[in-house]
Amino acid sequence: MKIRTVVLLIVTHFAVGVLGFGVGIYTLPILIAQSAPSEAAIEEVSSEARYTAQFRRDLKDSDALHWGEGTVSVGPKYISLTGRLSPGPDYKLYLSPEFVETEADFNRLKSTMVRVGDVKTFENFVVEVPPDIDPSKFTSVIVWCEAFGEFITSAKYR
């Protein structure tokens, strides 16, 4: 084999391997995600909500791979979403005293936030609010990818 052919084979095989790894990182969370809560479950916890807000795709640090859309309901016991999130690993739900729409703002304010819990579905979710957290002391809800330090979405509910 000529050296040029060997180099071309190495480069193309490496590129396919990198592409496969990237596709695997993106699709694995989809494959292992829990089932979305039923419409009845969402309606039940949403009926107890004191606040509602909208996740939007057009926030500063949202992009084609990191976004959320839909109605978020915030109550004393549950926070729920009727909508969708872009798939990804290790999503956490935070409450913040200030509205955040960039990774820089999130990192700057993280010490003033509380982590409510894990988001394990990408279409609709219900996250239980721990008894020691009072959502009325915060103004915004944020979905953050802890593993990669990526801003996903946020909404100001009061």
Short mmCIF file of N, CA and C in Angstrom, two decimals:
data_model
loop_
_atom_site.label_atom_id
_atom_site.label_comp_id
_atom_site.label_asym_id
_atom_site.label_seq_id
_atom_site.Cartn_x
_atom_site.Cartn_y
_atom_site.Cartn_z
N MET A 1 0.84 -1.19 0.00
CA MET A 1 0.00 0.00 0.00
C MET A 1 0.88 1.24 0.00
N LYS A 2 0.40 2.21 -0.67
CA LYS A 2 1.14 3.47 -0.71
C LYS A 2 0.90 4.22 0.60
N ILE A 3 1.86 5.05 0.94
CA ILE A 3 1.77 5.85 2.17
C ILE A 3 0.55 6.76 2.13
N ARG A 4 0.27 7.30 0.98
CA ARG A 4 -0.89 8.20 0.86
C ARG A 4 -2.19 7.45 1.20
N THR A 5 -2.33 6.23 0.76
CA THR A 5 -3.52 5.42 1.04
C THR A 5 -3.62 5.11 2.53
N VAL A 6 -2.51 4.77 3.14
CA VAL A 6 -2.49 4.47 4.57
C VAL A 6 -2.89 5.70 5.38
N VAL A 7 -2.33 6.85 5.05
CA VAL A 7 -2.66 8.09 5.75
C VAL A 7 -4.14 8.41 5.56
N LEU A 8 -4.65 8.27 4.36
CA LEU A 8 -6.07 8.54 4.09
C LEU A 8 -6.96 7.60 4.90
N LEU A 9 -6.61 6.33 4.98
CA LEU A 9 -7.38 5.37 5.77
C LEU A 9 -7.35 5.73 7.27
N ILE A 10 -6.21 6.10 7.77
CA ILE A 10 -6.10 6.48 9.19
C ILE A 10 -6.95 7.71 9.48
N VAL A 11 -6.86 8.72 8.64
CA VAL A 11 -7.61 9.96 8.85
C VAL A 11 -9.12 9.69 8.77
N THR A 12 -9.56 8.94 7.76
CA THR A 12 -11.00 8.69 7.62
C THR A 12 -11.54 7.81 8.75
N HIS A 13 -10.78 6.82 9.15
CA HIS A 13 -11.22 5.97 10.26
C HIS A 13 -11.28 6.76 11.57
N PHE A 14 -10.33 7.64 11.79
CA PHE A 14 -10.34 8.49 12.98
C PHE A 14 -11.56 9.42 12.95
N ALA A 15 -11.84 10.02 11.80
CA ALA A 15 -12.99 10.93 11.68
C ALA A 15 -14.30 10.18 11.95
N VAL A 16 -14.44 8.99 11.42
CA VAL A 16 -15.65 8.20 11.67
C VAL A 16 -15.74 7.82 13.15
N GLY A 17 -14.61 7.49 13.77
CA GLY A 17 -14.62 7.17 15.20
C GLY A 17 -15.04 8.36 16.05
N VAL A 18 -14.54 9.55 15.74
CA VAL A 18 -14.93 10.76 16.48
C VAL A 18 -16.40 11.06 16.28
N LEU A 19 -16.87 10.95 15.04
CA LEU A 19 -18.29 11.17 14.75
C LEU A 19 -19.16 10.16 15.51
N GLY A 20 -18.78 8.91 15.51
CA GLY A 20 -19.53 7.87 16.23
C GLY A 20 -19.57 8.14 17.73
N PHE A 21 -18.45 8.57 18.28
CA PHE A 21 -18.40 8.90 19.71
C PHE A 21 -19.36 10.05 20.02
N GLY A 22 -19.34 11.10 19.19
CA GLY A 22 -20.24 12.24 19.38
C GLY A 22 -21.70 11.85 19.29
N VAL A 23 -22.03 11.03 18.31
CA VAL A 23 -23.42 10.57 18.17
C VAL A 23 -23.81 9.73 19.39
N GLY A 24 -22.89 8.91 19.88
CA GLY A 24 -23.15 8.09 21.06
C GLY A 24 -23.40 8.94 22.30
N ILE A 25 -22.60 9.97 22.50
CA ILE A 25 -22.78 10.86 23.65
C ILE A 25 -24.14 11.53 23.59
N TYR A 26 -24.57 11.91 22.38
CA TYR A 26 -25.86 12.59 22.22
C TYR A 26 -27.04 11.63 22.38
N THR A 27 -26.93 10.41 21.85
CA THR A 27 -28.08 9.50 21.86
C THR A 27 -28.20 8.66 23.12
N LEU A 28 -27.13 8.43 23.84
CA LEU A 28 -27.22 7.60 25.05
C LEU A 28 -28.25 8.11 26.05
N PRO A 29 -28.28 9.41 26.37
CA PRO A 29 -29.32 9.88 27.30
C PRO A 29 -30.73 9.61 26.80
N ILE A 30 -30.94 9.68 25.49
CA ILE A 30 -32.26 9.40 24.93
C ILE A 30 -32.63 7.94 25.17
N LEU A 31 -31.67 7.06 24.97
CA LEU A 31 -31.92 5.63 25.10
C LEU A 31 -32.19 5.21 26.55
N ILE A 32 -31.57 5.88 27.50
CA ILE A 32 -31.72 5.47 28.91
C ILE A 32 -32.67 6.36 29.70
N ALA A 33 -33.30 7.34 29.04
CA ALA A 33 -34.22 8.26 29.73
C ALA A 33 -35.42 7.50 30.28
N GLN A 34 -35.90 7.94 31.42
CA GLN A 34 -37.11 7.39 31.99
C GLN A 34 -38.31 7.81 31.14
N SER A 35 -39.41 7.10 31.33
CA SER A 35 -40.64 7.46 30.63
C SER A 35 -41.15 8.80 31.15
N ALA A 36 -41.71 9.59 30.24
CA ALA A 36 -42.27 10.88 30.62
C ALA A 36 -43.51 10.66 31.49
N PRO A 37 -43.76 11.55 32.44
CA PRO A 37 -44.97 11.43 33.26
C PRO A 37 -46.22 11.60 32.39
N SER A 38 -47.30 11.00 32.82
CA SER A 38 -48.55 11.08 32.06
C SER A 38 -49.12 12.49 32.12
N GLU A 39 -50.00 12.77 31.18
CA GLU A 39 -50.69 14.06 31.17
C GLU A 39 -51.46 14.28 32.48
N ALA A 40 -52.06 13.21 32.99
CA ALA A 40 -52.83 13.31 34.24
C ALA A 40 -51.91 13.67 35.41
N ALA A 41 -50.72 13.08 35.46
CA ALA A 41 -49.78 13.39 36.54
C ALA A 41 -49.32 14.85 36.45
N ILE A 42 -49.04 15.30 35.24
CA ILE A 42 -48.62 16.70 35.04
C ILE A 42 -49.75 17.64 35.46
N GLU A 43 -50.96 17.36 35.03
CA GLU A 43 -52.10 18.22 35.38
C GLU A 43 -52.33 18.26 36.88
N GLU A 44 -52.17 17.11 37.54
CA GLU A 44 -52.39 17.06 38.99
C GLU A 44 -51.41 17.95 39.74
N VAL A 45 -50.11 17.84 39.42
CA VAL A 45 -49.14 18.67 40.15
C VAL A 45 -49.19 20.12 39.69
N SER A 46 -49.54 20.36 38.43
CA SER A 46 -49.64 21.73 37.93
C SER A 46 -50.80 22.48 38.58
N SER A 47 -51.83 21.76 38.96
CA SER A 47 -52.99 22.41 39.57
C SER A 47 -52.66 23.00 40.94
N GLU A 48 -51.59 22.50 41.57
CA GLU A 48 -51.16 23.01 42.87
C GLU A 48 -50.10 24.11 42.75
N ALA A 49 -49.72 24.43 41.51
CA ALA A 49 -48.65 25.40 41.29
C ALA A 49 -49.08 26.81 41.65
N ARG A 50 -48.16 27.56 42.21
CA ARG A 50 -48.40 28.97 42.53
C ARG A 50 -47.90 29.89 41.43
N TYR A 51 -46.98 29.38 40.62
CA TYR A 51 -46.38 30.19 39.56
C TYR A 51 -46.29 29.38 38.27
N THR A 52 -46.34 30.07 37.15
CA THR A 52 -46.06 29.45 35.85
C THR A 52 -45.14 30.37 35.07
N ALA A 53 -44.40 29.77 34.15
CA ALA A 53 -43.49 30.53 33.30
C ALA A 53 -43.25 29.71 32.04
N GLN A 54 -42.53 30.29 31.09
CA GLN A 54 -42.26 29.63 29.82
C GLN A 54 -40.77 29.41 29.61
N PHE A 55 -40.39 28.16 29.30
CA PHE A 55 -39.07 27.90 28.76
C PHE A 55 -39.14 28.26 27.28
N ARG A 56 -38.12 29.01 26.80
CA ARG A 56 -38.08 29.45 25.40
C ARG A 56 -36.76 29.03 24.77
N ARG A 57 -36.79 28.80 23.47
CA ARG A 57 -35.58 28.41 22.74
C ARG A 57 -34.66 29.58 22.43
N ASP A 58 -35.14 30.81 22.55
CA ASP A 58 -34.38 31.97 22.06
C ASP A 58 -33.56 32.67 23.14
N LEU A 59 -33.16 31.97 24.19
CA LEU A 59 -32.32 32.59 25.22
C LEU A 59 -30.89 32.71 24.72
N LYS A 60 -30.10 33.60 25.33
CA LYS A 60 -28.75 33.91 24.84
C LYS A 60 -27.87 32.67 24.65
N ASP A 61 -27.80 31.79 25.65
CA ASP A 61 -26.91 30.63 25.53
C ASP A 61 -27.63 29.35 25.11
N SER A 62 -28.89 29.45 24.73
CA SER A 62 -29.56 28.29 24.14
C SER A 62 -29.13 28.20 22.68
N ASP A 63 -29.01 26.98 22.18
CA ASP A 63 -28.63 26.77 20.78
C ASP A 63 -29.30 25.50 20.28
N ALA A 64 -28.89 25.00 19.13
CA ALA A 64 -29.54 23.84 18.51
C ALA A 64 -29.44 22.58 19.36
N LEU A 65 -28.42 22.48 20.22
CA LEU A 65 -28.24 21.30 21.06
C LEU A 65 -28.63 21.51 22.52
N HIS A 66 -28.87 22.74 22.92
CA HIS A 66 -29.16 23.07 24.33
C HIS A 66 -30.34 24.02 24.40
N TRP A 67 -31.54 23.50 24.64
CA TRP A 67 -32.74 24.32 24.63
C TRP A 67 -33.85 23.65 25.43
N GLY A 68 -34.86 24.44 25.72
CA GLY A 68 -36.08 23.94 26.35
C GLY A 68 -37.24 24.79 25.89
N GLU A 69 -38.42 24.19 25.84
CA GLU A 69 -39.61 24.93 25.46
C GLU A 69 -40.81 24.32 26.16
N GLY A 70 -41.73 25.17 26.57
CA GLY A 70 -42.94 24.70 27.21
C GLY A 70 -43.25 25.48 28.47
N THR A 71 -44.31 25.04 29.15
CA THR A 71 -44.78 25.72 30.35
C THR A 71 -44.25 25.02 31.59
N VAL A 72 -43.61 25.80 32.43
CA VAL A 72 -43.10 25.29 33.70
C VAL A 72 -44.03 25.76 34.80
N SER A 73 -44.41 24.85 35.67
CA SER A 73 -45.28 25.16 36.81
C SER A 73 -44.50 24.94 38.09
N VAL A 74 -44.50 25.93 38.96
CA VAL A 74 -43.72 25.88 40.20
C VAL A 74 -44.68 25.95 41.38
N GLY A 75 -44.64 24.92 42.19
CA GLY A 75 -45.46 24.87 43.38
C GLY A 75 -44.62 24.56 44.60
N PRO A 76 -45.22 24.51 45.77
CA PRO A 76 -44.44 24.26 46.98
C PRO A 76 -43.89 22.84 47.06
N LYS A 77 -44.52 21.88 46.36
CA LYS A 77 -44.09 20.49 46.45
C LYS A 77 -43.49 19.94 45.16
N TYR A 78 -43.87 20.53 44.02
CA TYR A 78 -43.40 20.00 42.73
C TYR A 78 -43.13 21.13 41.75
N ILE A 79 -42.19 20.86 40.85
CA ILE A 79 -41.95 21.70 39.69
C ILE A 79 -42.15 20.79 38.49
N SER A 80 -42.99 21.23 37.55
CA SER A 80 -43.29 20.38 36.40
C SER A 80 -43.13 21.15 35.10
N LEU A 81 -42.90 20.40 34.04
CA LEU A 81 -42.80 20.97 32.70
C LEU A 81 -43.78 20.25 31.79
N THR A 82 -44.57 21.02 31.08
CA THR A 82 -45.34 20.51 29.96
C THR A 82 -44.64 21.06 28.73
N GLY A 83 -43.80 20.25 28.14
CA GLY A 83 -42.99 20.70 27.01
C GLY A 83 -41.85 19.75 26.76
N ARG A 84 -40.77 20.29 26.18
CA ARG A 84 -39.64 19.45 25.80
C ARG A 84 -38.31 20.12 26.13
N LEU A 85 -37.31 19.27 26.35
CA LEU A 85 -35.92 19.70 26.52
C LEU A 85 -35.08 18.97 25.49
N SER A 86 -34.00 19.61 25.06
CA SER A 86 -33.06 18.90 24.21
C SER A 86 -32.46 17.76 25.02
N PRO A 87 -32.20 16.61 24.40
CA PRO A 87 -31.64 15.49 25.16
C PRO A 87 -30.22 15.79 25.61
N GLY A 88 -29.87 15.26 26.76
CA GLY A 88 -28.52 15.40 27.27
C GLY A 88 -28.37 14.67 28.59
N PRO A 89 -27.14 14.50 29.03
CA PRO A 89 -26.90 13.78 30.28
C PRO A 89 -26.92 14.71 31.49
N ASP A 90 -27.23 14.16 32.61
CA ASP A 90 -26.99 14.80 33.90
C ASP A 90 -27.64 16.18 34.06
N TYR A 91 -28.92 16.30 33.67
CA TYR A 91 -29.63 17.56 33.82
C TYR A 91 -30.07 17.74 35.27
N LYS A 92 -29.86 18.95 35.78
CA LYS A 92 -30.25 19.32 37.14
C LYS A 92 -31.18 20.52 37.06
N LEU A 93 -32.11 20.57 38.00
CA LEU A 93 -33.05 21.69 38.09
C LEU A 93 -32.64 22.57 39.26
N TYR A 94 -32.48 23.86 39.00
CA TYR A 94 -32.06 24.83 40.01
C TYR A 94 -33.12 25.92 40.14
N LEU A 95 -33.18 26.52 41.32
CA LEU A 95 -33.93 27.75 41.54
C LEU A 95 -32.93 28.85 41.81
N SER A 96 -33.19 30.01 41.24
CA SER A 96 -32.26 31.13 41.34
C SER A 96 -32.98 32.39 41.79
N PRO A 97 -32.30 33.26 42.55
CA PRO A 97 -32.90 34.53 42.94
C PRO A 97 -32.91 35.55 41.79
N GLU A 98 -32.18 35.25 40.70
CA GLU A 98 -32.13 36.14 39.54
C GLU A 98 -32.31 35.32 38.27
N PHE A 99 -32.87 35.97 37.24
CA PHE A 99 -33.02 35.32 35.94
C PHE A 99 -31.64 35.11 35.32
N VAL A 100 -31.44 33.95 34.74
CA VAL A 100 -30.17 33.56 34.14
C VAL A 100 -30.44 33.07 32.73
N GLU A 101 -29.62 33.52 31.76
CA GLU A 101 -29.75 32.96 30.42
C GLU A 101 -28.40 32.73 29.74
N THR A 102 -27.33 32.72 30.56
CA THR A 102 -26.00 32.40 30.03
C THR A 102 -25.25 31.53 31.03
N GLU A 103 -24.27 30.81 30.52
CA GLU A 103 -23.42 30.00 31.40
C GLU A 103 -22.64 30.89 32.37
N ALA A 104 -22.18 32.03 31.89
CA ALA A 104 -21.43 32.95 32.76
C ALA A 104 -22.29 33.42 33.92
N ASP A 105 -23.54 33.79 33.64
CA ASP A 105 -24.44 34.21 34.73
C ASP A 105 -24.71 33.06 35.69
N PHE A 106 -24.91 31.86 35.15
CA PHE A 106 -25.16 30.71 36.01
C PHE A 106 -23.98 30.49 36.96
N ASN A 107 -22.79 30.47 36.40
CA ASN A 107 -21.60 30.24 37.24
C ASN A 107 -21.39 31.35 38.26
N ARG A 108 -21.69 32.57 37.88
CA ARG A 108 -21.55 33.71 38.79
C ARG A 108 -22.53 33.61 39.96
N LEU A 109 -23.75 33.13 39.68
CA LEU A 109 -24.81 33.11 40.70
C LEU A 109 -25.01 31.75 41.36
N LYS A 110 -24.25 30.75 40.96
CA LYS A 110 -24.50 29.38 41.44
C LYS A 110 -24.51 29.29 42.97
N SER A 111 -23.69 30.05 43.64
CA SER A 111 -23.64 29.98 45.11
C SER A 111 -24.91 30.51 45.76
N THR A 112 -25.72 31.27 45.03
CA THR A 112 -26.97 31.80 45.58
C THR A 112 -28.18 30.95 45.20
N MET A 113 -27.94 29.90 44.41
CA MET A 113 -29.02 29.04 43.93
C MET A 113 -29.17 27.81 44.81
N VAL A 114 -30.29 27.11 44.61
CA VAL A 114 -30.46 25.80 45.23
C VAL A 114 -30.75 24.79 44.13
N ARG A 115 -30.15 23.62 44.29
CA ARG A 115 -30.42 22.53 43.36
C ARG A 115 -31.63 21.77 43.88
N VAL A 116 -32.67 21.70 43.08
CA VAL A 116 -33.91 21.05 43.47
C VAL A 116 -33.82 19.54 43.26
N GLY A 117 -33.31 19.13 42.12
CA GLY A 117 -33.23 17.69 41.84
C GLY A 117 -32.83 17.42 40.41
N ASP A 118 -32.94 16.14 40.03
CA ASP A 118 -32.55 15.67 38.71
C ASP A 118 -33.72 15.73 37.74
N VAL A 119 -33.42 16.07 36.50
CA VAL A 119 -34.40 16.00 35.42
C VAL A 119 -34.03 14.76 34.61
N LYS A 120 -34.92 13.78 34.59
CA LYS A 120 -34.59 12.50 33.97
C LYS A 120 -35.39 12.20 32.71
N THR A 121 -36.20 13.13 32.25
CA THR A 121 -36.95 12.96 31.01
C THR A 121 -36.79 14.20 30.15
N PHE A 122 -37.03 14.05 28.88
CA PHE A 122 -36.85 15.16 27.95
C PHE A 122 -38.16 15.67 27.37
N GLU A 123 -39.24 14.98 27.67
CA GLU A 123 -40.56 15.46 27.30
C GLU A 123 -41.41 15.40 28.56
N ASN A 124 -41.79 16.56 29.04
CA ASN A 124 -42.50 16.70 30.31
C ASN A 124 -41.63 16.17 31.46
N PHE A 125 -41.75 16.78 32.60
CA PHE A 125 -41.10 16.23 33.80
C PHE A 125 -41.84 16.71 35.03
N VAL A 126 -41.63 15.98 36.10
CA VAL A 126 -42.08 16.36 37.43
C VAL A 126 -40.91 16.14 38.37
N VAL A 127 -40.50 17.20 39.07
CA VAL A 127 -39.41 17.11 40.04
C VAL A 127 -39.97 17.51 41.40
N GLU A 128 -39.77 16.65 42.37
CA GLU A 128 -40.25 16.94 43.72
C GLU A 128 -39.35 17.98 44.37
N VAL A 129 -39.97 18.96 45.01
CA VAL A 129 -39.24 20.01 45.72
C VAL A 129 -38.98 19.52 47.14
N PRO A 130 -37.71 19.45 47.56
CA PRO A 130 -37.43 19.03 48.94
C PRO A 130 -38.10 19.97 49.94
N PRO A 131 -38.50 19.45 51.11
CA PRO A 131 -39.25 20.26 52.08
C PRO A 131 -38.49 21.48 52.60
N ASP A 132 -37.15 21.46 52.52
CA ASP A 132 -36.38 22.59 53.04
C ASP A 132 -36.18 23.70 52.00
N ILE A 133 -36.79 23.56 50.81
CA ILE A 133 -36.68 24.59 49.77
C ILE A 133 -38.03 25.27 49.60
N ASP A 134 -38.00 26.60 49.65
CA ASP A 134 -39.21 27.40 49.46
C ASP A 134 -39.10 28.14 48.12
N PRO A 135 -39.81 27.67 47.07
CA PRO A 135 -39.72 28.31 45.76
C PRO A 135 -40.12 29.79 45.76
N SER A 136 -40.92 30.23 46.74
CA SER A 136 -41.34 31.63 46.75
C SER A 136 -40.18 32.57 47.11
N LYS A 137 -39.06 32.02 47.56
CA LYS A 137 -37.89 32.85 47.88
C LYS A 137 -36.97 33.03 46.66
N PHE A 138 -37.37 32.48 45.53
CA PHE A 138 -36.58 32.57 44.30
C PHE A 138 -37.44 33.15 43.20
N THR A 139 -36.83 33.45 42.06
CA THR A 139 -37.59 34.05 40.96
C THR A 139 -37.54 33.24 39.68
N SER A 140 -36.55 32.37 39.56
CA SER A 140 -36.32 31.70 38.27
C SER A 140 -36.00 30.23 38.45
N VAL A 141 -36.35 29.47 37.44
CA VAL A 141 -36.05 28.04 37.40
C VAL A 141 -35.12 27.79 36.21
N ILE A 142 -34.09 26.94 36.44
CA ILE A 142 -33.05 26.73 35.44
C ILE A 142 -32.80 25.24 35.26
N VAL A 143 -32.62 24.81 34.01
CA VAL A 143 -32.15 23.46 33.72
C VAL A 143 -30.70 23.60 33.28
N TRP A 144 -29.82 22.84 33.93
CA TRP A 144 -28.38 22.94 33.73
C TRP A 144 -27.82 21.54 33.53
N CYS A 145 -26.91 21.36 32.59
CA CYS A 145 -26.22 20.08 32.39
C CYS A 145 -24.97 20.10 33.26
N GLU A 146 -25.02 19.36 34.35
CA GLU A 146 -23.92 19.35 35.31
C GLU A 146 -22.66 18.71 34.73
N ALA A 147 -22.82 17.64 33.97
CA ALA A 147 -21.66 16.90 33.45
C ALA A 147 -20.79 17.75 32.52
N PHE A 148 -21.42 18.57 31.69
CA PHE A 148 -20.66 19.35 30.72
C PHE A 148 -20.67 20.85 31.02
N GLY A 149 -21.31 21.27 32.11
CA GLY A 149 -21.35 22.69 32.46
C GLY A 149 -22.03 23.51 31.39
N GLU A 150 -23.16 23.01 30.88
CA GLU A 150 -23.88 23.68 29.80
C GLU A 150 -25.22 24.23 30.28
N PHE A 151 -25.50 25.46 29.91
CA PHE A 151 -26.80 26.06 30.14
C PHE A 151 -27.78 25.44 29.16
N ILE A 152 -28.94 25.00 29.66
CA ILE A 152 -29.96 24.43 28.78
C ILE A 152 -31.09 25.43 28.58
N THR A 153 -31.76 25.81 29.67
CA THR A 153 -32.85 26.78 29.56
C THR A 153 -33.19 27.34 30.93
N SER A 154 -34.00 28.39 30.93
CA SER A 154 -34.47 28.97 32.20
C SER A 154 -35.75 29.74 31.95
N ALA A 155 -36.43 30.05 33.05
CA ALA A 155 -37.66 30.83 32.98
C ALA A 155 -37.82 31.61 34.26
N LYS A 156 -38.28 32.84 34.13
CA LYS A 156 -38.57 33.68 35.30
C LYS A 156 -40.03 33.50 35.66
N TYR A 157 -40.30 33.01 36.87
CA TYR A 157 -41.69 32.74 37.26
C TYR A 157 -42.27 33.80 38.19
N ARG A 158 -41.47 34.68 38.74
CA ARG A 158 -41.99 35.81 39.51
C ARG A 158 -40.99 36.94 39.52
#
